[in-house]
Structure formats: C-alpha cells, structure tokens
Short mmCIF file of C-alpha atoms in Angstrom, two decimals:
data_model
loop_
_atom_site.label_atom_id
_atom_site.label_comp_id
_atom_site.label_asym_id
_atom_site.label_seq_id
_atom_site.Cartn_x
_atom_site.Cartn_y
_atom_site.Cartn_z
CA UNK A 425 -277.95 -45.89 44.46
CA UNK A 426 -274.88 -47.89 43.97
CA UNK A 427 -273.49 -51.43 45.18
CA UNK A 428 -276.77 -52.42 47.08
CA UNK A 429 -276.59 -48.90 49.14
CA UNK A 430 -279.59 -48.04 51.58
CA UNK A 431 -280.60 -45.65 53.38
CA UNK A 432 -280.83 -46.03 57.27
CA UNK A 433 -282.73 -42.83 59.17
CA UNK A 434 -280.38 -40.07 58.00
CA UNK A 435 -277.32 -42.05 57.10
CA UNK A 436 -275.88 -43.93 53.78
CA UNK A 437 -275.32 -47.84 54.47
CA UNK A 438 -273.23 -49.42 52.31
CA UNK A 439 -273.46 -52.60 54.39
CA UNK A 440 -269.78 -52.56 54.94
CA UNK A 441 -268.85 -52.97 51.22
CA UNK A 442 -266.58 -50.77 49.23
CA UNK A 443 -268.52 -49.83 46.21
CA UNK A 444 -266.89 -48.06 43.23
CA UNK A 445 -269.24 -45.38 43.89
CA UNK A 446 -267.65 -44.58 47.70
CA UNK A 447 -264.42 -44.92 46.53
CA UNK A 448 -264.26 -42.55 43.24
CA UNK A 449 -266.45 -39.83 45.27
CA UNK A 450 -264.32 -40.07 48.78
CA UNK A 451 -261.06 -39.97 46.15
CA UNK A 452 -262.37 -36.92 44.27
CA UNK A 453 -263.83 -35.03 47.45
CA UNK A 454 -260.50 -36.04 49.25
CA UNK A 455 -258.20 -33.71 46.22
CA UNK A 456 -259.72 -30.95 48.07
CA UNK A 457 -256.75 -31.16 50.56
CA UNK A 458 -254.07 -30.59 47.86
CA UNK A 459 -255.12 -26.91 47.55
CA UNK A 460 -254.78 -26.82 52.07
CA UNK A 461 -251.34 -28.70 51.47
CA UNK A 462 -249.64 -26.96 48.67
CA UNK A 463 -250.51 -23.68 50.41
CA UNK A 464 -248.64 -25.38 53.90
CA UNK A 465 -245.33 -26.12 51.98
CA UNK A 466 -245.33 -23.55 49.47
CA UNK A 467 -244.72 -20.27 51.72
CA UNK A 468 -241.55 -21.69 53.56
CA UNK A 469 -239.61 -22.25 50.23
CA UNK A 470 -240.42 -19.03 48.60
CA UNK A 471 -239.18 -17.51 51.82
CA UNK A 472 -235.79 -18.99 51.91
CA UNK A 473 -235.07 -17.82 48.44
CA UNK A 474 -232.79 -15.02 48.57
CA UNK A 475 -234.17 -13.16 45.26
CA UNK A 476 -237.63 -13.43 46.97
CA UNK A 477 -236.49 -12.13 50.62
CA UNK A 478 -234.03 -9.06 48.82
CA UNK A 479 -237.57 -7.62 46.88
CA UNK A 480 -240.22 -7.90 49.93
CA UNK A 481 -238.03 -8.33 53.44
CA UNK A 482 -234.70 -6.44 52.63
CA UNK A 483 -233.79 -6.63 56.45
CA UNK A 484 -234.21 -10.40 56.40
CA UNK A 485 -232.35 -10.29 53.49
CA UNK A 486 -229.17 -8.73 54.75
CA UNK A 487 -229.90 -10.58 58.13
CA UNK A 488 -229.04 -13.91 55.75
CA UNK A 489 -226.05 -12.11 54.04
CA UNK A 490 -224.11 -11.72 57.59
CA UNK A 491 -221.11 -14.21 57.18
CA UNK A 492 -218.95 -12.57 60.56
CA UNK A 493 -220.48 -15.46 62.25
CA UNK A 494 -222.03 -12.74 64.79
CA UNK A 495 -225.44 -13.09 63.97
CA UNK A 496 -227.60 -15.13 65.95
CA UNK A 497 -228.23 -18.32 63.98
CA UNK A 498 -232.02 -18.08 65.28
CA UNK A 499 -233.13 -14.52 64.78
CA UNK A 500 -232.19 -14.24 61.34
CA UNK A 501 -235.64 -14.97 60.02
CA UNK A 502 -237.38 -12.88 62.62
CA UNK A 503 -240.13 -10.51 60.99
CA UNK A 504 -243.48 -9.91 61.62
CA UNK A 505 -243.84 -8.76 58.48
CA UNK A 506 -242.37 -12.07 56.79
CA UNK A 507 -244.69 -14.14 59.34
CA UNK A 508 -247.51 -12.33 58.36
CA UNK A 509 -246.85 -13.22 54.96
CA UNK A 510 -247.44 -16.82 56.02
CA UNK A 511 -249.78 -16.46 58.60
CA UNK A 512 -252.55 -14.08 57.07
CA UNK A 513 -253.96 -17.24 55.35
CA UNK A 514 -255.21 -19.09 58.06
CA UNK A 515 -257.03 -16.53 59.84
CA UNK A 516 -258.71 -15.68 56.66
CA UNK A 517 -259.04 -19.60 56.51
CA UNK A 518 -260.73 -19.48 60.21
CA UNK A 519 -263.45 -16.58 59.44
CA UNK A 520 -264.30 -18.59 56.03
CA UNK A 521 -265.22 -21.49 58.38
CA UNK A 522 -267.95 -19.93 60.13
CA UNK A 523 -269.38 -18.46 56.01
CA UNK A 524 -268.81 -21.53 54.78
CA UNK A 525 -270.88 -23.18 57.60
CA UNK A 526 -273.80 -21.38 56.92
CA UNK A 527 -273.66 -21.49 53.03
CA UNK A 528 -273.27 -25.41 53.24
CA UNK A 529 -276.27 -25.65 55.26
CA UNK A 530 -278.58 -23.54 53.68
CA UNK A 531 -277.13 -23.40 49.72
CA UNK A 532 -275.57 -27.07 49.93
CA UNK A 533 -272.25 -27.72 49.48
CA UNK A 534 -271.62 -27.53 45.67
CA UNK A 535 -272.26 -23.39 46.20
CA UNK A 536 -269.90 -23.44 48.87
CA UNK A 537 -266.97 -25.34 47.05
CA UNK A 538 -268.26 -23.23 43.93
CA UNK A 539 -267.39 -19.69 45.95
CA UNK A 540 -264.23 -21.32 47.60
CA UNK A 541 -262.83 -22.51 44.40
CA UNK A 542 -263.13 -18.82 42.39
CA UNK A 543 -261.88 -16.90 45.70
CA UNK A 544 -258.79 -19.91 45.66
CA UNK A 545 -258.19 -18.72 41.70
CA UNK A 546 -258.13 -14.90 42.50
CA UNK A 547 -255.95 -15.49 45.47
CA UNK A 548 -253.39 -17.28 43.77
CA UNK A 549 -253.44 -15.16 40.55
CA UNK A 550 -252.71 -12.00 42.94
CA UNK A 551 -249.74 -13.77 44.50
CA UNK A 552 -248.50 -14.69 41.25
CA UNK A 553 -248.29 -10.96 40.39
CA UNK A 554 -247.22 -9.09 43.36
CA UNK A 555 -245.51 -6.21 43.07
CA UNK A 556 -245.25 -5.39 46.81
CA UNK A 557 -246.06 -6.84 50.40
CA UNK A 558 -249.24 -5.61 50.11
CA UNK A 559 -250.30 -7.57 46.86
CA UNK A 560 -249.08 -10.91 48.49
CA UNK A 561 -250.73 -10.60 51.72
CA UNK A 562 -253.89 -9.89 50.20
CA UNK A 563 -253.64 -12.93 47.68
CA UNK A 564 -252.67 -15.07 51.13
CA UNK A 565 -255.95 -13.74 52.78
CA UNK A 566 -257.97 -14.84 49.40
CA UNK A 567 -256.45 -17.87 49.36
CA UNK A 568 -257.39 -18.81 52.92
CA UNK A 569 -261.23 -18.14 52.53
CA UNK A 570 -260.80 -20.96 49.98
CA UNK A 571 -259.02 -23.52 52.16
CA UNK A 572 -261.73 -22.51 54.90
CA UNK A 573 -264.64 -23.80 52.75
CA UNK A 574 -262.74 -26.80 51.80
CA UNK A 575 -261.55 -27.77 55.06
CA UNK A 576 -264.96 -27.07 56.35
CA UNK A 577 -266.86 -29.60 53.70
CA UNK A 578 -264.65 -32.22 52.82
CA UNK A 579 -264.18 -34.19 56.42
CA UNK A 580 -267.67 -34.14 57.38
CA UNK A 581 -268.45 -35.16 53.91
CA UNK A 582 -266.40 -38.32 53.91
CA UNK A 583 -267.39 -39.26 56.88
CA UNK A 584 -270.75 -39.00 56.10
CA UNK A 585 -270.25 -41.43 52.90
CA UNK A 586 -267.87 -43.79 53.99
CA UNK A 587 -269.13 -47.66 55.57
CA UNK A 588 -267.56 -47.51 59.05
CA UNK A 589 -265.57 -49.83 59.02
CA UNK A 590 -263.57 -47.89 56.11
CA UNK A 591 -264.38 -44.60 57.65
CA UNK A 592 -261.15 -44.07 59.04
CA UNK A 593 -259.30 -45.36 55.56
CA UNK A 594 -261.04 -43.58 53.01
CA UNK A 595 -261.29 -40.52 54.96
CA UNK A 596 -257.63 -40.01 55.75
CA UNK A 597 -257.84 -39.50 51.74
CA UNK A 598 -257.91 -35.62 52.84
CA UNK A 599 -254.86 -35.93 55.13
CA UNK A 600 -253.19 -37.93 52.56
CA UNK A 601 -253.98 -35.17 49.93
CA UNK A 602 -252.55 -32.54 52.26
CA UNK A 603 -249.03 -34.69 52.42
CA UNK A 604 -249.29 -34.99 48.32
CA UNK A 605 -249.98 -30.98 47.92
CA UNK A 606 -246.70 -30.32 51.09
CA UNK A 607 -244.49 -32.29 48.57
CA UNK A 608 -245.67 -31.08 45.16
CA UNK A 609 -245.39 -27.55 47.24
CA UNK A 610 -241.58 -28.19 48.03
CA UNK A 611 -240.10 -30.06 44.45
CA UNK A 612 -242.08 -27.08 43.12
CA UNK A 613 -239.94 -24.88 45.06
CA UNK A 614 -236.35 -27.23 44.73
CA UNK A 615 -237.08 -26.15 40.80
CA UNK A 616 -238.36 -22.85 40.87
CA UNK A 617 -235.44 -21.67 42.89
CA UNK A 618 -232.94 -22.33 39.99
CA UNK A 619 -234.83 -20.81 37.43
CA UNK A 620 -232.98 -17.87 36.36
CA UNK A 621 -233.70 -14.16 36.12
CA UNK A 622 -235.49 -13.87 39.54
CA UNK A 623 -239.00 -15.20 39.21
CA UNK A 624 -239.14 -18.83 40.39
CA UNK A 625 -240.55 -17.38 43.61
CA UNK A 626 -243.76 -16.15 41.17
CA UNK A 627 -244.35 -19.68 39.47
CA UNK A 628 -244.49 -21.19 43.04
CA UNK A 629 -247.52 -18.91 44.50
CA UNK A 630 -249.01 -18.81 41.06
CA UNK A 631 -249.26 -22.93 40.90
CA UNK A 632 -251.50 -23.12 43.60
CA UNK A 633 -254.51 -22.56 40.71
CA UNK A 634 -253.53 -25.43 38.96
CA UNK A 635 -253.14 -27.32 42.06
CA UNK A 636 -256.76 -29.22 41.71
CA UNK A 637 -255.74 -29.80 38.04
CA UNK A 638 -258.87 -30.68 35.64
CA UNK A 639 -261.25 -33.45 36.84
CA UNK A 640 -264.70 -33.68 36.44
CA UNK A 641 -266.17 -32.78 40.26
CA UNK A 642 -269.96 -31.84 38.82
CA UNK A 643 -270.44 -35.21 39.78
CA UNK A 644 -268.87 -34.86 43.36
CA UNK A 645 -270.73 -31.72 43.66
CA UNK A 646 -274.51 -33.69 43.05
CA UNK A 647 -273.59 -36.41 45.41
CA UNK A 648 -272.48 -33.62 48.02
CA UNK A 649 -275.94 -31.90 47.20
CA UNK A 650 -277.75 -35.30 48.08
CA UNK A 651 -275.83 -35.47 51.41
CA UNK A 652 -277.02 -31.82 52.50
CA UNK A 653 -280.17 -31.87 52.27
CA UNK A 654 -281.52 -33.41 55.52
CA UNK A 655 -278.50 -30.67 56.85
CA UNK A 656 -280.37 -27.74 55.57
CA UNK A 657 -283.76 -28.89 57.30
CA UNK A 658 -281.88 -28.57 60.98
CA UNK A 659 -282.67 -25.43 62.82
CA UNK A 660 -279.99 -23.94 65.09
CA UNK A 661 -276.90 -26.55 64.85
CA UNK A 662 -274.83 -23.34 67.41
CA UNK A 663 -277.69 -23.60 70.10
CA UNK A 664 -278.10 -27.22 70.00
CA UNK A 665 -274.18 -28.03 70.45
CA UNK A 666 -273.83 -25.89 73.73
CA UNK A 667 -276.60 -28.53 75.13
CA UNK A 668 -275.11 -30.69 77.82
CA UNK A 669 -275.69 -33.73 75.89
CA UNK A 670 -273.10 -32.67 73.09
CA UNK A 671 -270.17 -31.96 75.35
CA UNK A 672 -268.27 -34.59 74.37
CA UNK A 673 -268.16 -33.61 70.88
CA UNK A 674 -267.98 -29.93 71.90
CA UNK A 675 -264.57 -30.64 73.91
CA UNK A 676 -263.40 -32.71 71.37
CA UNK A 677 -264.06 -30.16 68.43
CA UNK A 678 -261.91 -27.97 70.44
CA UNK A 679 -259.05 -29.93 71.88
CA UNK A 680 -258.05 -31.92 69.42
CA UNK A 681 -257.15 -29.31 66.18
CA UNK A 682 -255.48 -27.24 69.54
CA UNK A 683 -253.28 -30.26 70.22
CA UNK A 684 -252.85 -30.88 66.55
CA UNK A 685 -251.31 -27.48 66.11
CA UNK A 686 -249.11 -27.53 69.63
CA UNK A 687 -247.37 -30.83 67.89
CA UNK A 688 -245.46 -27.77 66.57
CA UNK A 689 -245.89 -29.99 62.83
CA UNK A 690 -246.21 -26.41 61.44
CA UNK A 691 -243.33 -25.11 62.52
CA UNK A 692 -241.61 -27.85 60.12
CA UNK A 693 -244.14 -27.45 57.66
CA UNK A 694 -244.37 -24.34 56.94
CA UNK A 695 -240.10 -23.23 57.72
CA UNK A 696 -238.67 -26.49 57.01
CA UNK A 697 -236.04 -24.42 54.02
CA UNK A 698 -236.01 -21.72 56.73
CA UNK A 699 -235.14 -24.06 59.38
CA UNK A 700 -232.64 -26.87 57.88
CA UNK A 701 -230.78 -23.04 56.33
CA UNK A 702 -230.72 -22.31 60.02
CA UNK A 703 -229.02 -25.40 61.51
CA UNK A 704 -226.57 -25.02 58.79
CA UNK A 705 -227.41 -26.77 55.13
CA UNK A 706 -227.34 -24.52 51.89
CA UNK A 707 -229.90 -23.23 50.05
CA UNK A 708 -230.44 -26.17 47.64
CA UNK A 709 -229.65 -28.73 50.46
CA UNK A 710 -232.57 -26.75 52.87
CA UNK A 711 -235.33 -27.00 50.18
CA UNK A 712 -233.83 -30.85 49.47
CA UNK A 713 -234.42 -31.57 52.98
CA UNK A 714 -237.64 -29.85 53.04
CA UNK A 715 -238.52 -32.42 49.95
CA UNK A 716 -237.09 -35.08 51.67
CA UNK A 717 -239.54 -34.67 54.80
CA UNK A 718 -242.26 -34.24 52.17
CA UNK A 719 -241.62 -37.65 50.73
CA UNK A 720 -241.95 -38.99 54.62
CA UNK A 721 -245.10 -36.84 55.70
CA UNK A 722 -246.50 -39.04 51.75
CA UNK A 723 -245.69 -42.66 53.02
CA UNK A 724 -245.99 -42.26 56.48
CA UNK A 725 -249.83 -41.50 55.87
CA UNK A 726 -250.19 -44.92 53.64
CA UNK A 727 -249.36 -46.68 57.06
CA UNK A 728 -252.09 -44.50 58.95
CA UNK A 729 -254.60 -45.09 56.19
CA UNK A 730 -253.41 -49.18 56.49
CA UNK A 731 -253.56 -49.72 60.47
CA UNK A 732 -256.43 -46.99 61.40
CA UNK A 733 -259.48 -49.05 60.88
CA UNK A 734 -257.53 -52.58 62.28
CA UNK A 735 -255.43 -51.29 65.32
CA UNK A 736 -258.03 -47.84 66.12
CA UNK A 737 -257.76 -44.48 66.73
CA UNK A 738 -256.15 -44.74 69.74
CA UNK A 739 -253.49 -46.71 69.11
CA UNK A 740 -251.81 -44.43 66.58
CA UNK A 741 -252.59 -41.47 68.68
CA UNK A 742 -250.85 -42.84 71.49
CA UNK A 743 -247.65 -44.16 69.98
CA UNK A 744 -247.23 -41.36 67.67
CA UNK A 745 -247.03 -39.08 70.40
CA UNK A 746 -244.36 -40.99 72.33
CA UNK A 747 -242.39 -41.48 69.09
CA UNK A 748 -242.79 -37.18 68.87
CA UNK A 749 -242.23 -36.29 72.34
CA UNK A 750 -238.72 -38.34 71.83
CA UNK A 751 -237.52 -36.78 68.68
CA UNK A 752 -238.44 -32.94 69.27
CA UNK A 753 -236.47 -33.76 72.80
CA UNK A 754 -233.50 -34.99 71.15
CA UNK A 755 -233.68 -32.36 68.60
CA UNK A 756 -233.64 -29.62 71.52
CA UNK A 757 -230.75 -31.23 72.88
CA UNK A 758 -228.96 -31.44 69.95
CA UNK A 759 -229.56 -27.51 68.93
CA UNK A 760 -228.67 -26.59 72.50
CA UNK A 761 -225.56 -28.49 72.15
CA UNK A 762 -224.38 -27.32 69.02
CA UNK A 763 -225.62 -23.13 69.69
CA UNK A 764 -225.73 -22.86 72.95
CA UNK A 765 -227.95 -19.48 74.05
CA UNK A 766 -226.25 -16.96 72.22
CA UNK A 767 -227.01 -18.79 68.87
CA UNK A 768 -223.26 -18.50 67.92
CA UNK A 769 -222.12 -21.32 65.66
CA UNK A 770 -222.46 -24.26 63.34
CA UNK A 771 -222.67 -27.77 63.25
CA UNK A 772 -220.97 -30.58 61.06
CA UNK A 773 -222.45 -32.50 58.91
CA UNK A 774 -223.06 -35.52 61.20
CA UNK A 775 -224.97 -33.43 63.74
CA UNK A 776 -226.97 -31.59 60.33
CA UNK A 777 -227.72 -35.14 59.24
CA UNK A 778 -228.38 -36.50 62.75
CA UNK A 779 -231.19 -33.38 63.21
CA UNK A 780 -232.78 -34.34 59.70
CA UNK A 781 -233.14 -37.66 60.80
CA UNK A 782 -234.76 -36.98 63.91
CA UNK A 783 -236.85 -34.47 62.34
CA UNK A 784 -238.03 -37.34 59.16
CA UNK A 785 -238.91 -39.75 62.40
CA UNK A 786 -241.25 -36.73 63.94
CA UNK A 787 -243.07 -35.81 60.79
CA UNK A 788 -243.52 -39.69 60.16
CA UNK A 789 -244.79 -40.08 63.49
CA UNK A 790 -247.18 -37.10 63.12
CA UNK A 791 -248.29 -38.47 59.55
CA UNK A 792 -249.88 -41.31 61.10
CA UNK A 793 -251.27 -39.94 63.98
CA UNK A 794 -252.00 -36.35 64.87
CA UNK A 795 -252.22 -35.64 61.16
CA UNK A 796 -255.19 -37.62 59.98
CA UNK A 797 -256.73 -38.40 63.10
CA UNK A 798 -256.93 -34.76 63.44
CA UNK A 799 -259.51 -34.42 61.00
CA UNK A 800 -261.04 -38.17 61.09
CA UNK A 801 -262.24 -38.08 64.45
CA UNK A 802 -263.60 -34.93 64.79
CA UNK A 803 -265.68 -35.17 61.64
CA UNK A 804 -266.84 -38.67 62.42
CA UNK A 805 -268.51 -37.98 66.17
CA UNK A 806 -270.55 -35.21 65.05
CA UNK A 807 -274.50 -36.32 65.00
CA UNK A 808 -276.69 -35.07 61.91
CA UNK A 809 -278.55 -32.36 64.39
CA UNK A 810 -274.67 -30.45 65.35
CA UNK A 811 -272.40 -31.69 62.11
CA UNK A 812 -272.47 -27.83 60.79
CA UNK A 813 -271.69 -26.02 63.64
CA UNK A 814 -269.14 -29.05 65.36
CA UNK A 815 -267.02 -28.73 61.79
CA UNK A 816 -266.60 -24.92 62.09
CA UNK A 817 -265.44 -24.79 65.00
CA UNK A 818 -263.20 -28.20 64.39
CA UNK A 819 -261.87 -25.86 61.22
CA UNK A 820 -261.64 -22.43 62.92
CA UNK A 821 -260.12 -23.05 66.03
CA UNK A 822 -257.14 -25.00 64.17
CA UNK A 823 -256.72 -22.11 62.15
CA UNK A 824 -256.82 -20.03 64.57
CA UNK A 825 -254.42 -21.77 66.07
CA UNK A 826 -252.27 -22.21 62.92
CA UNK A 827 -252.53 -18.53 62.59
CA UNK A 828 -251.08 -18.22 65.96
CA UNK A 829 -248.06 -20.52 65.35
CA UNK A 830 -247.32 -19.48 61.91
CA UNK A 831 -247.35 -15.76 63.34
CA UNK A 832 -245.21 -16.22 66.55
CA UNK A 833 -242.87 -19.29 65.46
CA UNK A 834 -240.18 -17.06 63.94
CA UNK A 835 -240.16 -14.74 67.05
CA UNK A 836 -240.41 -17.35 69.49
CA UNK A 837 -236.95 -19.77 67.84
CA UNK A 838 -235.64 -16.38 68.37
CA UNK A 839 -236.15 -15.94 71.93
CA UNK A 840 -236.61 -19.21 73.20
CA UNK A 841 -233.63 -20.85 71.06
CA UNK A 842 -233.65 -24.66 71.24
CA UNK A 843 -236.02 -24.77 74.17
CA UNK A 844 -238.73 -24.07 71.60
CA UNK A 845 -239.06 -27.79 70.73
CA UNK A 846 -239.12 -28.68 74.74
CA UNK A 847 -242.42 -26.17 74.68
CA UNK A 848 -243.93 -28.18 71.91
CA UNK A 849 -242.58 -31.52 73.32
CA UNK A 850 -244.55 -30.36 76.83
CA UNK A 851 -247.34 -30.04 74.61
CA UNK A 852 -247.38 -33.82 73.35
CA UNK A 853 -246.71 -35.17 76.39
CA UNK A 854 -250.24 -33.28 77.54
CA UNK A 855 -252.04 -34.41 74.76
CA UNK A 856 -251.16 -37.86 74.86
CA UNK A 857 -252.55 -37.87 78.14
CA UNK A 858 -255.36 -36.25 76.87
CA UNK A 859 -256.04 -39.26 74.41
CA UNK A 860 -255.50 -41.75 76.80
CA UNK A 861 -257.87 -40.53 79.53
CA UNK A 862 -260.90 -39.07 77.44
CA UNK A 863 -260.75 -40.32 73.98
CA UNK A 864 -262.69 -43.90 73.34
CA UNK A 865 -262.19 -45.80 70.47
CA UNK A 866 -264.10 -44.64 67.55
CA UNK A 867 -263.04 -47.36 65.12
CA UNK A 868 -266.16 -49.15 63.10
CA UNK A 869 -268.52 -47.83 65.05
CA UNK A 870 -271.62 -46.24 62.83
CA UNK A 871 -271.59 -42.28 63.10
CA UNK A 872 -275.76 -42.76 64.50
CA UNK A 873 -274.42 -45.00 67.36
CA UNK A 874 -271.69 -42.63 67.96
CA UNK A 875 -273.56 -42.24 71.54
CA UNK A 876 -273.24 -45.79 72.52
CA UNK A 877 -269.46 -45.38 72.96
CA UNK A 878 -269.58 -41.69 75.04
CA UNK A 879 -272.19 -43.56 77.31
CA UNK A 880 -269.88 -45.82 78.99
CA UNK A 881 -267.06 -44.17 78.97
CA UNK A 882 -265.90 -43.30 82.80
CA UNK A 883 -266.22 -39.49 82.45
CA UNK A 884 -268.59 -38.41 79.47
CA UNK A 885 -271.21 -41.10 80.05
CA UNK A 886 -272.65 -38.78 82.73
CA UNK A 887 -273.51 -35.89 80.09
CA UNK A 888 -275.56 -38.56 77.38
CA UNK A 889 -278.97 -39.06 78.21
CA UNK A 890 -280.37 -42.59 77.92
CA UNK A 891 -282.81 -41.62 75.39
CA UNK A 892 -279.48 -40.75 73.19
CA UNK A 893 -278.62 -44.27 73.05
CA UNK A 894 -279.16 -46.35 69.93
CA UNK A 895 -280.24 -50.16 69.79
CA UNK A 896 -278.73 -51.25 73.24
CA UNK A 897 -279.91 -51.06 76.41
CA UNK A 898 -278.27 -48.71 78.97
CA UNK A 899 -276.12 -49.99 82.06
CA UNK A 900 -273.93 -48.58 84.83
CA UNK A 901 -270.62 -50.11 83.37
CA UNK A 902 -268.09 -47.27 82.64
CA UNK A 903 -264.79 -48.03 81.20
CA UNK A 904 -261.61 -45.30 80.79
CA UNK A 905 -260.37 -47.29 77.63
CA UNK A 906 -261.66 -49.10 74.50
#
C-alpha cells in the first residue's frame, strides 16, 4: 500500500493525503473518457463535410447545395438516417451498461475494460472502412458497447480511490478527459476536412483506435482488480437498490444524467459544424467554431476541478445553471430574430459572432457544472452493497437519453425553430430547482458516511433508517440546504 494508505471496513483511506499512487492511477483510469469524448465531437464534423454527406446522405447533400435562399435554414440537416448515424452509439452504449455491470462484478473490472477496449478497436476499424450506411452504423453500435463499459467502470472507480476531500478533483479527471477527446475530435476534423481526394472523413472515425494512445494500464487494471473484489462478494445489488432505504440514490441515479442530457450540451456537442453552418459561417469557419468551443468545454473544466472540493457541489450546480438558462434564452432570441418561423435568411457577422459567444459562455458554464458533476455525484453516493447496479443505471439512462437527443435534435430545430433552445432552457430552469431543493452537499464527506448527510436532509431523511447512520448519533434536525 502506498503513502501510509489503510484500509477502513470496505473503503481505501488515504488519510486525506495525495499520494503518487492516487494520483497516477485516478490520471490513467480517468483517459478512459477520451475514447467517450472523441466519439461526442467526432460525428458532427464528419457530418458537415460535404464529400462525406454527397457518398452516405445524398438528400442532405443537395439540401446544403440550395443557394435560392428558399430552403429553410433549419431543416437542411433533417434525416433520420444521418441522426441515426450519430445516435446508434449510445443506445448500444446504454445496453453495454447493464453487460458491463455484471462482468465487473463477477469477472472484475480489468475483463470488462479488456472486452470494451477490443469491441472499441473493431468499431472504429469498421468506420474507418465503410463503404455504405450500413458499415458505419454498425461500427457506431461497436463503438458504443465500448464507451458503455468505460463509462460504467471508471466513475465508480475513482470515487472509490480518491481521499474525499479530493474526490470531487481527481474524479472530474473523467469529465476533463471527455473535454480533451471533444477537442482532439474537432482539430482532428478542422484538418481532415482539407485533406484532398475525399477521405479526411475516413481518418476522423478511424482515429478513435488510437485515441487511448500507448500507456501501460496492466497496472491500472491490478489496482481496479483489488477494488472489485469485496464487489463480487455482494449478492443482488438490483434487489437491494429498489429498498426504501436507497431512494435517495435511486432518484438521484436517475435524475441527474436526465437533467444532464435536457441541458441540450449535446445538441452543441455533437452538431456544433452542423449548427454554426446553419446560423450562417462556412465550412472551415463552422468546424473553427466547433474547435473554438472545444478549447472552452478544456479550461472551463480546470475551474470545476479547482472550486469543486472548496465551494461544493452545489454551488457550481446552481450558478451554472443560471449562467445556461441566460445564454440558451438569448440565443433563442437572437435565432428568432434573425429567421423568424419560416427559417428564411441570414445573419451578419456581428449577430454570427454574438451567437458564438453566447454559445462559448453556455458550454463554459456546463463544463463546470452539469458536466462533471454529472458523473461525480452520482458515482460518489453509491454504498458498497448498490455501487453496481446504481452505476448502470447512472450510465444507461444518460444514454438513453443521449440516444434520444442525438436521434430527435435534427428533427426537432426543424420543427420547433429557435424555440428549441427555450425547451432546453425550461429544462434548466427545472433542474436547478431540482438541485436546490433535494440535492445536499456531498463535498468531503467519506463515501461510508454518505448516509449521515441524506439523514437530515428535510425530505430524504425519512427513507434512511437510523441503523444506516455512521459514527453520529441520530436527531430530529432536518435542513433543505448544506
């Protein structure tokens, strides 16, 4: 054991110390998000490239070749076909949750990230070579059962091995790998699209192997072994989370990767070239812009990983969803301003500009709050006894959800024209209400006292049993904040 480590019951202490240990193995376990975030950015560039769109959607294609100024500016992308391109991924992603929660309990994680990792190689290899629709969607499909296992091991895992009072920092590693593999995603694409001859498009899917590049994880895969064994000895994780005692954690597994998914983030993240060519930049200004958003979703997450263990979880919920609510209003307004209903016209370059900014002020605001604390939180409430079966459905109902977003976003900017981002903007005014009513603060609190803080809080203390409460005694006080 390293830097004075001990164990307490079945947790890791590291006495509130970073060790080199916890920091090279959350680091190296944390890469696992480049694969999830390359795979997020990568899709929406290869789709605004005309070579791509005129040999797979041909009707898109001469949708985007319409100069008569007739077409409306916010169908032109609409294809189920083309959605499903994008979206197959992450319900493959959401049925891999459920496999990979089983495999990591019983076969430990290392066999999991093992299977992921080949199924993540095939998948991209297929895209690389498609030849028709067919070929791609299938790679898409392989390449989501590997972001499933990762996104179903890695959260859990760094919470599991991080002191808690560097929980929140060290696991926002994943979130901040996600941001690294959106931007490698989109200067990947900014090149790609200039190579000539046609097949930039296939050196963009085919990256996503390399993606992980070559370091050593056998020793990340022991230490994840270690961690999984006391997992393996619990008997029905599914039956013991539907116990009234766990409904905190239940609701929470649920309602927070929904909310995370109706910040409509994906909508940027996965169309940003489509969208910024639909507001009126070019096709090397749209994938610039989509770069330049990158570069904010990167930095913005240094300032969550900076402020999350001093100010709490709370905090950057609540003011991130404020600062989003504000931009993806103005936005709307904007849109509506410049296109009316009909969809019929442009807008100058002030207005373009204007849009961009508001749009870099969103993603940073999501980068520091619904992005990381989407995955800290949930992964850090779980208790040893329901830590399986809370992460898989934590993974597969945000899939799920991305699945549904990704699938209708296209149709819906079509019919619902600006008001789109007033739907999403409805949605982050509910959530934000959400946080500030049921979530407590998490911050340093020890993942085995977890309990303490659902016991006096105003509505969920009533579901915890006193018996569930560790090292303090039990009294009536309830409190709606922390």
């Amino acid at each position: 054991m390293a830097g004075g480590m001990v164990i307490q019951g079945d947790t890791k202490d590291y006495g509130g110390k970073i060790t080199m240990f916890v920091l090279m193995t959350c680091l190296v376990a944390a890469t696992g998000g480049l694969i999830f975030g390359y795979d997020l950015g990568i899709s929406g560039g290869v789709t605004s490239m005309d070579v791509f769109l005129e040999k797979f959607f041909p009707s898109v294609y001469r949708k985007m070749q319409d100069d008569t100024g007739k077409t409306n500016q916010y169908c032109k992308f609409d294809s189920q076909v083309l959605t499903s391109f994008t979206s197959s991924l992450y319900i493959a992603a959401l049925v891999a949750s459920f496999a990979a929660s089983v495999t990591t309990r019983i076969f430990g994680r290392k066999v999991s990230m093992l299977v992921g990792g080949i199924i993540f190689l095939i998948g991209s290899a297929l895209n690389g070579a498609a030849t028709n629709v067919t070929m791609l969607i299938l790679g898409r499909i392989l390449l989501g059962i590997g972001v499933g296992y990762a996104n179903q091991s890695v959260p859990v895992y760094l919470s599991e091995m991080a002191p808690a009072k560097l929980r929140g920092a060290l696991n926002m590693g994943f979130q901040l790998a996600i941001t690294i593999g959106l931007l490698v995603a989109n200067l990947v694409n900014y090149g790609t699209a200039k190579i000539k001859g046609g097949y930039g498009w296939r050196v963009s899917l085919a990256l996503a192997a390399k993606i992980r590049g070559n370091q050593e994880v056998e020793e990340e895969f022991q230490d994840l072994i270690e961690a999984s064994e006391a997992a393996k000895k619990i008997e029905h994780p599914w039956r013991n989370i539907l116990q009234p005692r766990y409904r905190p954690q239940l609701i929470m597994s649920i309602m927070i990767p929904f909310f995370q998914q109706f910040t409509g983030i994906n909508v940027i993240m996965f169309y940003a070239p489509v969208l910024f060519k639909t507001i009126g930049f070019g096709d090397d200004a749209a994938l610039m812009s989509a770069v330049i958003t990158g570069l904010v979703n990167m930095f913005a997450t240094f300032v969550s990983i900076g402020t999350v263990d001093r100010v709490g979880r709370r905090m950057l919920f609540l003011e991130g969803g404020i600062q989003m609510l504000i931009c993806q209003i103005l936005v709307g307004v904007i849109l509506g301003m410049k296109f009316g209903v009909e969809g019929v016209g442009s807008m100058s370059k002030l207005s373009s500009y204007l849009v961009l900014i508001l749009i870099c002020a969103y993603v940073a605001a999501f980068a520091w709050s619904w992005g990381p604390l989407g995955w800290l939180v949930p992964s850090e409430i779980f208790p040893l006894e329901i830590r399986s079966a809370g992460q898989a459905i934590n993974v597969s109902v945000n899939m799920f959800f991305t699945f549904i977003i990704a699938q209708a976003f296209l149709t819906m900017l079509c019919h619902m024209k600006f008001g789109l981002f007033f739907f999403f903007a409805a949605f982050v005014l509910i959530m934000t209400l959400f946080i500030f009513f049921f979530l407590p603060e998490t911050k340093n609190v020890p993942i085995e006292e977890m309990n303490n803080i659902w016991k006096k809080h105003w509505f969920w203390g009533k579901y915890i049993p006193d018996d569930a409460v560790v090292g303090v005694h039990h009294t009536s006080t309830k409190v709606s904040t922390y």
